Amino acid sequence: MGFILSGSGAGGLVLAPVITALVSRFGIQWALRALGIWNLVVGLPVACVIRKRQGFERGDARGGLKLMRKGTFLYQSAGAFLQAAGNFVPMYYMTTYGTSVLGYSAATASLVLALNNAVNSVSRISMGVLADKVGRQNMTMISVLLSALSVLALWYDAPRARFLAFSISYGVCAGGYNALLPTTVTEIFGVKNYAAVSGAIYFVRGIGTLFGAPIAGVILGSHARTSSVAEMPGSAVDLQKRYNDVVLFVGALLMAAAFCVGSVRWLDARDKGRWVWKA
């Protein structure tokens, strides 16, 4: 699963500078059209070759509804919502922070985002390997907690060197949850219930994705996404404070997500009647 999901990070590594170049040359409308066409060209053949797995038994719908009333599902859903809300905000605002606060050019800022995606791609594989040794639920909890700490410790009021360190560390830490969520759902709720439970959880994650970035945008407010802002001392200080508020918002979301993931870990052990360190 980690190898499959690492493609997302690899895609970000390639697309970040490509989209920046497309926007600069053709404008944002044609850049979005090109991205949409590319997704269609790549995704349609994949959808056509997917086949139903032979011998796979679907879970009972009533059993799935019963599971969704359990504490493990409620905390898993809450954690998925909070993690999705916080996880993507740095991706959206990493480049604008680089250009408007640190004075990077658009090309340099896109390379920082590409570096984050490259590290994230490797992290999704390595987190899966570590999860086999220390437990999937443990690794998921550690990943979310370290993501929150990297945001609060490294992005808050970050100069250039610390911002670069944040880009790398966040790429390492944030990859674990995304890579391990499917296997964690299977481990907690069972293979038969995977389709129903994962569908509900990923639906909740989609809502969380729509929740986080717009609120961060409201906190940040409107400003120029260019290096000229960094050259105006008063404006730069005010903008830095607003980005710091966004950092605190993201850190709070991820900390709350880590609490929910930890609660799932404890409730799952309670429901199974025994505590094991590797889970």
Rosetta silent file (secondary structure, phi, psi, omega in degrees, C-alpha in Angstrom):
SEQUENCE: MGFILSGSGAGGLVLAPVITALVSRFGIQWALRALGIWNLVVGLPVACVIRKRQGFERGDARGGLKLMRKGTFLYQSAGAFLQAAGNFVPMYYMTTYGTSVLGYSAATASLVLALNNAVNSVSRISMGVLADKVGRQNMTMISVLLSALSVLALWYDAPRARFLAFSISYGVCAGGYNALLPTTVTEIFGVKNYAAVSGAIYFVRGIGTLFGAPIAGVILGSHARTSSVAEMPGSAVDLQKRYNDVVLFVGALLMAAAFCVGSVRWLDARDKGRWVWKA
SCORE:     score description
SCORE:     0.000 S_00000001
   1 L     0.000  -39.232  178.041    0.000    0.000    0.000 S_00000001
   2 H   -61.663  -39.741  178.152    2.865    2.346    0.799 S_00000001
   3 H   -63.472  -42.196 -179.467    4.378    1.771   -2.662 S_00000001
   4 H   -64.308  -48.365 -176.592    1.044    2.520   -4.346 S_00000001
   5 H   -73.981  -16.805  176.699    0.372    5.675   -2.344 S_00000001
   6 H   -65.431  -19.690  176.490    3.947    6.897   -2.781 S_00000001
   7 H   -60.660  -28.545  177.530    2.904    7.714   -6.347 S_00000001
   8 H   -63.302  -44.776  177.626    0.995   10.673   -4.943 S_00000001
   9 H   -66.523  -39.339  177.933    4.197   12.183   -3.582 S_00000001
  10 H   -64.026  -37.677  176.494    6.071   11.419   -6.788 S_00000001
  11 H   -62.868  -40.882  177.137    3.303   13.135   -8.740 S_00000001
  12 H   -64.587  -35.732  177.167    3.636   16.208   -6.559 S_00000001
  13 H   -59.026  -42.055 -178.196    7.380   16.224   -7.140 S_00000001
  14 H   -80.452  -43.539 -170.693    6.826   16.435  -10.907 S_00000001
  15 H   -74.742  -29.533 -177.147    3.661   18.521  -11.032 S_00000001
  16 H   -56.544  -53.998  177.791    4.690   21.338   -8.648 S_00000001
  17 H   -71.557  -31.137 -179.993    7.267   22.920  -11.022 S_00000001
  18 H   -64.931  -45.675 -179.994    5.280   21.900  -14.127 S_00000001
  19 H   -65.031  -39.531  176.542    2.116   23.666  -12.950 S_00000001
  20 H   -58.668  -43.261  178.576    4.133   26.751  -11.980 S_00000001
  21 H   -66.182  -40.459  179.000    5.574   26.855  -15.503 S_00000001
  22 H   -64.179  -42.456  179.454    2.136   26.332  -17.078 S_00000001
  23 H   -64.155  -41.976 -179.264    0.587   29.129  -15.017 S_00000001
  24 H   -64.586  -36.643 -173.937    3.424   31.498  -15.896 S_00000001
  25 H   -91.489  -39.892 -172.405    3.212   30.774  -19.608 S_00000001
  26 H  -115.185  -10.172 -177.311   -0.480   30.058  -20.303 S_00000001
  27 L    95.103  162.316 -173.418   -2.390   31.374  -17.282 S_00000001
  28 H   -69.306  -32.894 -178.673   -4.227   29.572  -14.513 S_00000001
  29 H   -62.425  -48.293 -178.798   -7.285   28.642  -16.640 S_00000001
  30 H   -73.101  -27.675  175.174   -5.287   26.689  -19.214 S_00000001
  31 H   -64.773  -41.673  177.987   -3.066   25.209  -16.501 S_00000001
  32 H   -68.453  -37.746  177.357   -6.166   23.778  -14.806 S_00000001
  33 H   -63.494  -43.021  179.459   -7.513   22.531  -18.148 S_00000001
  34 H   -63.208  -39.759  178.568   -4.217   20.801  -18.882 S_00000001
  35 H   -65.661  -41.282  177.826   -4.233   19.201  -15.430 S_00000001
  36 H   -63.172  -42.683  178.107   -7.805   17.997  -15.917 S_00000001
  37 H   -63.446  -41.311  179.277   -6.996   16.489  -19.313 S_00000001
  38 H   -62.628  -43.565  177.801   -3.937   14.763  -17.862 S_00000001
  39 H   -61.531  -38.043  178.770   -6.008   13.249  -15.027 S_00000001
  40 H   -66.924  -44.470 -178.017   -8.526   11.972  -17.574 S_00000001
  41 H   -64.359  -38.851 -179.099   -5.843   10.464  -19.819 S_00000001
  42 H   -80.744  -42.823 -172.275   -4.138    8.705  -16.898 S_00000001
  43 H   -77.065  -33.742 -175.877   -7.185    7.776  -14.820 S_00000001
  44 H   -63.682  -47.848  177.475   -9.557    6.472  -17.485 S_00000001
  45 H   -61.455  -36.341  178.413   -7.411    3.502  -18.626 S_00000001
  46 H   -63.477  -43.802  179.712   -6.777    2.558  -14.986 S_00000001
  47 H   -62.844  -32.385 -176.907  -10.514    2.579  -14.254 S_00000001
  48 H   -72.854  -25.580 -175.806  -11.154    0.368  -17.282 S_00000001
  49 H   -97.966   -2.139  178.931   -8.793   -2.416  -16.173 S_00000001
  50 L   -71.207  132.589  179.234   -9.984   -2.661  -12.552 S_00000001
  51 L  -125.497  149.600  176.669  -11.683   -5.984  -11.888 S_00000001
  52 L   -68.085  134.277 -178.901  -13.611   -7.295   -8.904 S_00000001
  53 L   -69.908  129.357 -179.827  -11.502   -9.585   -6.773 S_00000001
  54 L   -72.188  138.209  177.256  -12.654  -13.201   -6.977 S_00000001
  55 L    81.196    3.453 -179.526  -13.703  -14.823   -3.718 S_00000001
  56 L   -83.182  123.778 -178.082  -14.010  -11.512   -1.863 S_00000001
  57 L   -95.908  129.872  176.982  -16.966  -11.592    0.528 S_00000001
  58 L   -81.374  144.247  178.084  -18.869   -8.416    1.218 S_00000001
  59 L   -74.425  159.951  177.430  -19.801   -7.658    4.782 S_00000001
  60 L   -70.615  134.381 -177.278  -23.374   -7.511    5.978 S_00000001
  61 H   -61.395  -39.259 -179.972  -24.801   -3.980    5.712 S_00000001
  62 H   -67.013  -35.170  175.881  -26.420   -4.222    9.142 S_00000001
  63 H   -65.260  -37.349  177.486  -23.111   -5.320   10.630 S_00000001
  64 H   -64.546  -40.280  177.885  -21.440   -2.315    9.039 S_00000001
  65 H   -65.127  -36.457  177.628  -24.021    0.035   10.581 S_00000001
  66 H   -64.756  -41.868  177.838  -23.423   -1.572   13.962 S_00000001
  67 H   -61.593  -36.230 -176.825  -19.685   -0.994   13.632 S_00000001
  68 L   -70.452   -9.502  175.512  -20.296    2.654   12.776 S_00000001
  69 L   -95.152   -3.102 -179.194  -21.885    3.175   16.180 S_00000001
  70 L   -79.986  155.416  179.839  -18.778    1.957   18.000 S_00000001
  71 H   -61.957  -35.447  179.754  -16.343    4.319   19.650 S_00000001
  72 H   -60.908  -41.777  179.597  -13.490    3.115   17.451 S_00000001
  73 H   -68.495  -42.459 -178.173  -15.356    4.190   14.316 S_00000001
  74 H   -63.254  -44.285  178.297  -16.422    7.539   15.766 S_00000001
  75 H   -70.609  -35.903  177.037  -12.881    8.399   16.877 S_00000001
  76 H   -63.477  -41.042  178.929  -11.422    7.059   13.626 S_00000001
  77 H   -67.466  -43.362  178.617  -13.788    9.285   11.649 S_00000001
  78 H   -62.647  -42.761  177.494  -13.058   12.318   13.817 S_00000001
  79 H   -63.542  -39.363  178.958   -9.330   11.718   13.458 S_00000001
  80 H   -64.379  -41.739  178.154   -9.677   11.327    9.690 S_00000001
  81 H   -62.115  -50.430 -176.467  -11.615   14.605    9.471 S_00000001
  82 H   -66.354  -41.170  179.935   -9.150   16.545   11.611 S_00000001
  83 H   -65.694  -41.460  178.841   -6.066   15.082    9.945 S_00000001
  84 H   -65.920  -38.907  179.944   -7.399   15.828    6.451 S_00000001
  85 H   -62.972  -40.329 -178.911   -8.345   19.365    7.489 S_00000001
  86 H   -87.218  -30.775 -171.159   -4.861   20.072    8.796 S_00000001
  87 H   -62.674  -39.519 -172.049   -2.762   17.898    6.506 S_00000001
  88 L   -89.320  -11.824 -178.760   -3.334   19.752    3.247 S_00000001
  89 H   -61.010  -46.817  176.819   -3.047   23.329    4.530 S_00000001
  90 H   -58.923  -34.348  178.470    0.784   23.357    4.427 S_00000001
  91 H   -63.166  -40.450 -178.716    0.620   22.026    0.840 S_00000001
  92 H   -70.557  -37.860 -169.281   -1.635   24.911   -0.189 S_00000001
  93 H  -109.878    3.280  178.104    0.277   27.673    1.584 S_00000001
  94 H   -63.978  -43.993 -178.576    3.875   26.487    1.505 S_00000001
  95 H   -70.057  -40.982 -179.058    4.597   28.227   -1.797 S_00000001
  96 H   -68.612  -32.832  174.913    2.804   31.471   -0.879 S_00000001
  97 H   -63.628  -42.419 -179.773    4.682   31.607    2.428 S_00000001
  98 H   -63.193  -41.761 -177.036    7.917   31.230    0.518 S_00000001
  99 H   -79.468  -43.699 -171.476    7.128   33.998   -1.990 S_00000001
 100 H   -88.096  -26.501 -179.495    5.285   36.537    0.170 S_00000001
 101 L  -102.878  -44.851 -175.162    7.121   36.178    3.496 S_00000001
 102 L   -93.262  -10.470  176.976   10.557   34.814    2.644 S_00000001
 103 L    80.164   18.313  175.316   10.952   36.540   -0.729 S_00000001
 104 L   -67.910  153.979  167.814   11.448   33.392   -2.815 S_00000001
 105 L   -74.523  162.367 -179.952   10.703   33.481   -6.509 S_00000001
 106 H   -60.011  -37.749 -179.537    7.696   31.441   -7.654 S_00000001
 107 H   -66.247  -42.510 -179.998   10.036   28.873   -9.214 S_00000001
 108 H   -66.408  -42.125  179.130   12.074   28.460   -6.021 S_00000001
 109 H   -62.876  -38.590  178.148    8.953   28.168   -3.857 S_00000001
 110 H   -67.046  -30.440  176.559    7.565   25.466   -6.160 S_00000001
 111 H   -69.418  -34.385  175.348   10.843   23.553   -5.791 S_00000001
 112 H   -63.444  -42.722  176.735   10.448   23.628   -2.002 S_00000001
 113 H   -64.999  -39.426  177.589    6.981   22.103   -2.425 S_00000001
 114 H   -62.922  -38.778  176.809    8.409   19.546   -4.867 S_00000001
 115 H   -61.720  -42.670  177.601   11.058   18.640   -2.268 S_00000001
 116 H   -59.352  -42.799 -179.918    8.291   18.109    0.294 S_00000001
 117 H   -68.768  -36.106  178.840    6.459   15.783   -2.093 S_00000001
 118 H   -64.276  -46.162  178.596    9.616   13.850   -2.917 S_00000001
 119 H   -63.958  -40.166  179.904   10.357   13.222    0.762 S_00000001
 120 H   -61.842  -37.343  179.542    6.697   12.351    1.345 S_00000001
 121 H   -62.552  -45.409  178.380    6.830    9.748   -1.415 S_00000001
 122 H   -67.509  -37.490 -177.996    9.776    7.965    0.208 S_00000001
 123 H   -62.789  -37.206 -178.133    8.206    8.348    3.641 S_00000001
 124 H   -63.078  -32.104  176.957    5.037    6.488    2.642 S_00000001
 125 H   -77.011  -47.590 -176.522    7.132    3.427    1.832 S_00000001
 126 H   -66.587  -35.101  177.210    9.445    3.666    4.839 S_00000001
 127 H   -63.987  -36.799  176.787    6.543    4.248    7.245 S_00000001
 128 H   -64.835  -39.539  177.573    4.965    1.039    5.979 S_00000001
 129 H   -64.791  -43.991  178.355    8.190   -0.858    6.622 S_00000001
 130 H   -65.086  -35.503 -179.686    8.433    0.586   10.145 S_00000001
 131 H   -62.705  -32.382  177.076    4.763   -0.218   10.773 S_00000001
 132 H   -65.069  -23.897 -177.284    5.509   -3.900   10.176 S_00000001
 133 H   -94.644  -38.205 -174.629    7.990   -3.730   13.053 S_00000001
 134 H  -109.793   -8.304 -179.710    6.244   -1.487   15.618 S_00000001
 135 L   108.353  139.657 -176.402    2.576   -1.866   14.631 S_00000001
 136 H   -68.116  -44.585 -179.431    0.345   -0.022   12.193 S_00000001
 137 H   -66.156  -40.455  177.310   -1.739    1.795   14.775 S_00000001
 138 H   -60.264  -45.097 -177.600    1.361    2.831   16.717 S_00000001
 139 H   -67.651  -35.677  177.047    3.017    4.170   13.579 S_00000001
 140 H   -63.274  -45.041 -179.928   -0.125    6.029   12.541 S_00000001
 141 H   -64.196  -43.233  179.035   -0.315    7.751   15.923 S_00000001
 142 H   -63.107  -40.566 -178.828    3.391    8.632   15.863 S_00000001
 143 H   -61.261  -47.687 -178.364    3.075   10.012   12.332 S_00000001
 144 H   -66.721  -42.088 -179.617    0.212   12.374   13.180 S_00000001
 145 H   -62.864  -45.429  179.202    1.845   13.527   16.427 S_00000001
 146 H   -67.045  -32.006  175.300    5.181   14.256   14.742 S_00000001
 147 H   -60.914  -46.586  179.263    3.357   16.087   11.938 S_00000001
 148 H   -62.037  -44.139 -178.860    1.764   18.399   14.508 S_00000001
 149 H   -66.504  -36.796  178.838    5.067   18.973   16.298 S_00000001
 150 H   -66.898  -36.914  177.263    6.924   19.731   13.055 S_00000001
 151 H   -63.672  -50.157 -175.308    4.303   22.333   12.120 S_00000001
 152 H   -71.255  -36.250 -175.313    4.419   24.063   15.507 S_00000001
 153 H   -83.571  -33.478 -170.805    8.169   23.821   16.044 S_00000001
 154 H  -109.888  -29.490 -177.564    9.500   24.536   12.564 S_00000001
 155 H   -88.213  -28.106 -176.679    6.921   26.516   10.577 S_00000001
 156 L   -63.305  120.168  177.893    5.973   29.057   13.260 S_00000001
 157 L    54.234   40.718 -170.025    7.792   32.341   12.507 S_00000001
 158 L   -82.155  128.775  166.113   10.162   30.372   10.268 S_00000001
 159 L   -77.758 -175.562 -172.641   13.139   31.968    8.493 S_00000001
 160 H   -61.311  -46.588 -176.058   14.446   30.388    5.304 S_00000001
 161 H   -64.524  -44.207 -179.197   16.610   27.664    6.856 S_00000001
 162 H   -70.385  -32.266  177.385   13.933   26.522    9.305 S_00000001
 163 H   -65.359  -39.442  176.546   11.270   26.658    6.600 S_00000001
 164 H   -64.623  -40.269  176.829   13.354   24.323    4.457 S_00000001
 165 H   -63.848  -37.570  177.208   13.736   22.006    7.456 S_00000001
 166 H   -64.523  -42.637  179.520    9.966   22.133    7.942 S_00000001
 167 H   -57.397  -41.266 -178.949    9.351   21.210    4.308 S_00000001
 168 H   -74.301  -48.660 -175.400   11.508   18.102    4.708 S_00000001
 169 H   -66.014  -38.258  179.273   10.352   17.052    8.191 S_00000001
 170 H   -68.392  -36.188  175.416    6.676   17.534    7.383 S_00000001
 171 H   -61.949  -38.316  178.481    7.102   15.476    4.238 S_00000001
 172 H   -67.669  -47.779 -171.426    8.619   12.680    6.330 S_00000001
 173 H   -77.070  -38.088 -172.448    6.013   12.751    9.104 S_00000001
 174 H   -73.720  -17.270 -177.050    2.815   13.406    7.148 S_00000001
 175 H   -71.300  -23.240 -173.954    3.253   10.423    4.828 S_00000001
 176 H   -65.790  -47.274 -176.346    2.554    7.829    7.506 S_00000001
 177 H   -61.648  -46.928 -177.626   -1.136    8.466    8.144 S_00000001
 178 H   -62.827  -37.260 -178.109   -2.098    8.480    4.472 S_00000001
 179 H   -76.416  -31.654 -171.839   -0.171    5.271    3.770 S_00000001
 180 H   -98.215  -11.719 -177.720   -1.337    3.361    6.843 S_00000001
 181 H   -57.448  -47.364 -178.841   -5.010    4.347    7.068 S_00000001
 182 H   -60.396  -43.622 -179.217   -6.315    1.567    4.743 S_00000001
 183 H   -71.512  -31.262  176.906   -4.417   -1.195    6.539 S_00000001
 184 H   -66.765  -41.789  177.659   -5.349    0.241    9.938 S_00000001
 185 H   -60.557  -43.012  178.494   -9.034    0.206    8.987 S_00000001
 186 H   -62.925  -42.518 -178.060   -8.701   -3.436    7.916 S_00000001
 187 H   -65.191  -36.891 -175.515   -6.915   -4.370   11.137 S_00000001
 188 H   -84.300  -43.258 -170.716   -9.533   -2.745   13.371 S_00000001
 189 H  -105.542  -10.115  178.420  -12.783   -3.461   11.535 S_00000001
 190 L    93.274  153.723 -176.980  -11.944   -6.585    9.514 S_00000001
 191 L   -64.519  -39.365 -176.965  -11.611   -7.290    5.804 S_00000001
 192 L   -63.192  -30.777 -177.472  -15.338   -7.963    5.312 S_00000001
 193 L   -96.353    4.503 -173.570  -16.252   -4.527    6.633 S_00000001
 194 H   -60.801  -45.927 -174.890  -13.453   -2.684    4.840 S_00000001
 195 H   -60.888  -48.085 -177.974  -15.536   -1.372    1.929 S_00000001
 196 H   -67.182  -46.464 -175.914  -18.320    0.098    4.058 S_00000001
 197 H   -69.806  -46.240 -178.638  -16.090    1.511    6.789 S_00000001
 198 H   -65.962  -36.402  176.896  -13.377    2.899    4.524 S_00000001
 199 H   -59.951  -43.856  178.858  -15.976    4.458    2.228 S_00000001
 200 H   -66.407  -41.949 -177.505  -17.501    6.310    5.158 S_00000001
 201 H   -68.234  -40.923  179.049  -14.127    7.365    6.549 S_00000001
 202 H   -70.584  -27.923  172.316  -12.822    8.628    3.213 S_00000001
 203 H   -63.065  -44.429  178.392  -16.086   10.539    2.747 S_00000001
 204 H   -63.814  -39.686  177.164  -15.429   12.228    6.094 S_00000001
 205 H   -62.031  -37.111  177.392  -11.840   12.917    5.014 S_00000001
 206 H   -61.767  -41.341  177.410  -13.155   14.612    1.886 S_00000001
 207 H   -64.452  -40.472  178.393  -15.263   16.941    4.015 S_00000001
 208 H   -61.788  -37.783  177.473  -12.231   17.631    6.202 S_00000001
 209 H   -61.398  -40.104  178.898  -10.198   18.578    3.141 S_00000001
 210 H   -72.697  -20.162 -175.872  -12.854   21.131    2.202 S_00000001
 211 H   -83.883  -42.951 -168.693  -12.925   22.447    5.767 S_00000001
 212 H   -70.404  -55.399 -173.768   -9.262   23.142    6.529 S_00000001
 213 H   -63.646  -42.877  178.440   -7.871   25.219    3.663 S_00000001
 214 H   -61.799  -39.768  178.123  -10.779   27.707    3.351 S_00000001
 215 H   -66.298  -40.326  175.340  -10.683   28.500    7.072 S_00000001
 216 H   -60.135  -37.830  177.596   -6.911   28.915    6.854 S_00000001
 217 H   -64.777  -37.691  176.981   -7.533   31.298    3.942 S_00000001
 218 H   -65.812  -42.935  177.908   -9.959   33.342    6.047 S_00000001
 219 H   -60.750  -41.994 -176.715   -7.395   33.525    8.860 S_00000001
 220 H   -73.445  -37.636 -177.197   -4.710   34.584    6.408 S_00000001
 221 L    76.597 -179.492 -178.513   -6.829   37.084    4.505 S_00000001
 222 L   -88.556  139.810  176.390   -5.999   38.487    1.093 S_00000001
 223 L  -161.223  164.001  178.865   -2.485   39.572    0.231 S_00000001
 224 L   -72.366  135.085  179.735   -0.139   39.678   -2.726 S_00000001
 225 L   -93.754   48.520 -177.471    1.538   36.338   -3.463 S_00000001
 226 L  -132.580  166.000 -179.752    4.789   37.948   -4.597 S_00000001
 227 L   -70.246  -12.925 -178.819    8.197   38.711   -3.153 S_00000001
 228 L   -63.839  -29.346  178.826    7.363   42.451   -3.131 S_00000001
 229 H   -64.889  -38.855 -179.151    5.479   41.992    0.137 S_00000001
 230 H   -65.195  -18.764 -179.010    8.626   40.689    1.819 S_00000001
 231 H   -87.169   -6.885  179.407   10.366   43.936    0.881 S_00000001
 232 L  -105.648  106.940 -170.825    7.844   46.072    2.854 S_00000001
 233 H   -54.650  -50.023 -177.548    8.752   45.795    6.585 S_00000001
 234 H   -62.345  -46.340 -179.660    5.339   46.697    8.077 S_00000001
 235 H   -65.720  -38.768 -178.927    3.376   44.512    5.699 S_00000001
 236 H   -64.370  -40.682  179.807    5.818   41.631    6.109 S_00000001
 237 H   -65.505  -44.825  179.130    5.504   41.660    9.913 S_00000001
 238 H   -63.149  -41.857 -179.814    1.702   41.709    9.750 S_00000001
 239 H   -66.616  -38.461  177.400    1.670   38.929    7.174 S_00000001
 240 H   -61.114  -39.772  178.163    4.059   36.836    9.266 S_00000001
 241 H   -63.150  -40.137 -179.892    1.673   37.129   12.226 S_00000001
 242 H   -68.155  -38.569  174.904   -1.239   35.927   10.090 S_00000001
 243 H   -65.349  -35.549  176.235    0.751   32.960    8.856 S_00000001
 244 H   -62.155  -36.873  176.282    1.639   32.192   12.476 S_00000001
 245 H   -64.608  -38.110  176.493   -2.088   32.084   13.239 S_00000001
 246 H   -63.897  -41.369  178.716   -2.515   29.603   10.390 S_00000001
 247 H   -60.232  -44.439  178.591    0.316   27.507   11.853 S_00000001
 248 H   -64.257  -38.102  177.392   -1.413   27.407   15.241 S_00000001
 249 H   -62.161  -47.569  179.888   -4.681   26.441   13.543 S_00000001
 250 H   -65.722  -43.515  179.272   -3.018   23.565   11.666 S_00000001
 251 H   -60.496  -39.446  178.474   -1.082   22.454   14.740 S_00000001
 252 H   -65.702  -41.945  178.269   -4.285   22.349   16.804 S_00000001
 253 H   -61.082  -45.368 -177.310   -6.064   20.268   14.150 S_00000001
 254 H   -71.881  -34.430  175.185   -3.232   17.752   13.951 S_00000001
 255 H   -63.915  -43.487  177.582   -2.857   17.533   17.729 S_00000001
 256 H   -63.476  -37.913  176.890   -6.582   16.818   18.017 S_00000001
 257 H   -63.328  -40.873  178.411   -6.220   14.208   15.249 S_00000001
 258 H   -62.429  -38.962  176.489   -3.369   12.560   17.182 S_00000001
 259 H   -62.096  -42.831  179.785   -5.611   12.381   20.274 S_00000001
 260 H   -64.968  -41.681  179.194   -8.360   10.694   18.217 S_00000001
 261 H   -64.971  -39.785  176.112   -5.917    8.178   16.715 S_00000001
 262 H   -63.860  -36.738  177.948   -4.597    7.404   20.196 S_00000001
 263 H   -66.131  -38.670  176.039   -8.165    6.913   21.419 S_00000001
 264 H   -60.603  -42.963  179.412   -8.797    4.449   18.587 S_00000001
 265 H   -58.425  -45.755 -178.197   -5.684    2.560   19.664 S_00000001
 266 H   -70.323  -44.417 -178.328   -6.928    2.307   23.263 S_00000001
 267 H   -66.186  -36.725  178.638  -10.554    1.477   22.383 S_00000001
 268 H   -64.333  -42.194  177.491   -9.524   -1.223   19.910 S_00000001
 269 H   -63.972  -39.600  178.711   -7.380   -2.899   22.583 S_00000001
 270 H   -64.352  -43.997 -178.932  -10.265   -2.662   25.063 S_00000001
 271 H   -65.286  -32.008 -179.749  -12.756   -4.151   22.597 S_00000001
 272 H   -85.988   -4.944  173.049  -10.403   -7.050   21.838 S_00000001
 273 L    82.851    5.669  178.834   -9.929   -7.705   25.538 S_00000001
 274 L  -158.112  151.121  177.588   -6.149   -7.348   25.700 S_00000001
 275 L  -102.265  128.404  172.712   -3.395   -4.778   25.276 S_00000001
 276 L  -125.676  142.344 -177.474   -0.452   -5.531   23.018 S_00000001
 277 L   -70.779  -34.196  179.305    2.375   -3.109   22.400 S_00000001
 278 L   -96.196  103.909 -179.485    2.654   -3.965   18.723 S_00000001
 279 L  -152.100    0.000    0.000   -0.667   -3.039   17.123 S_00000001
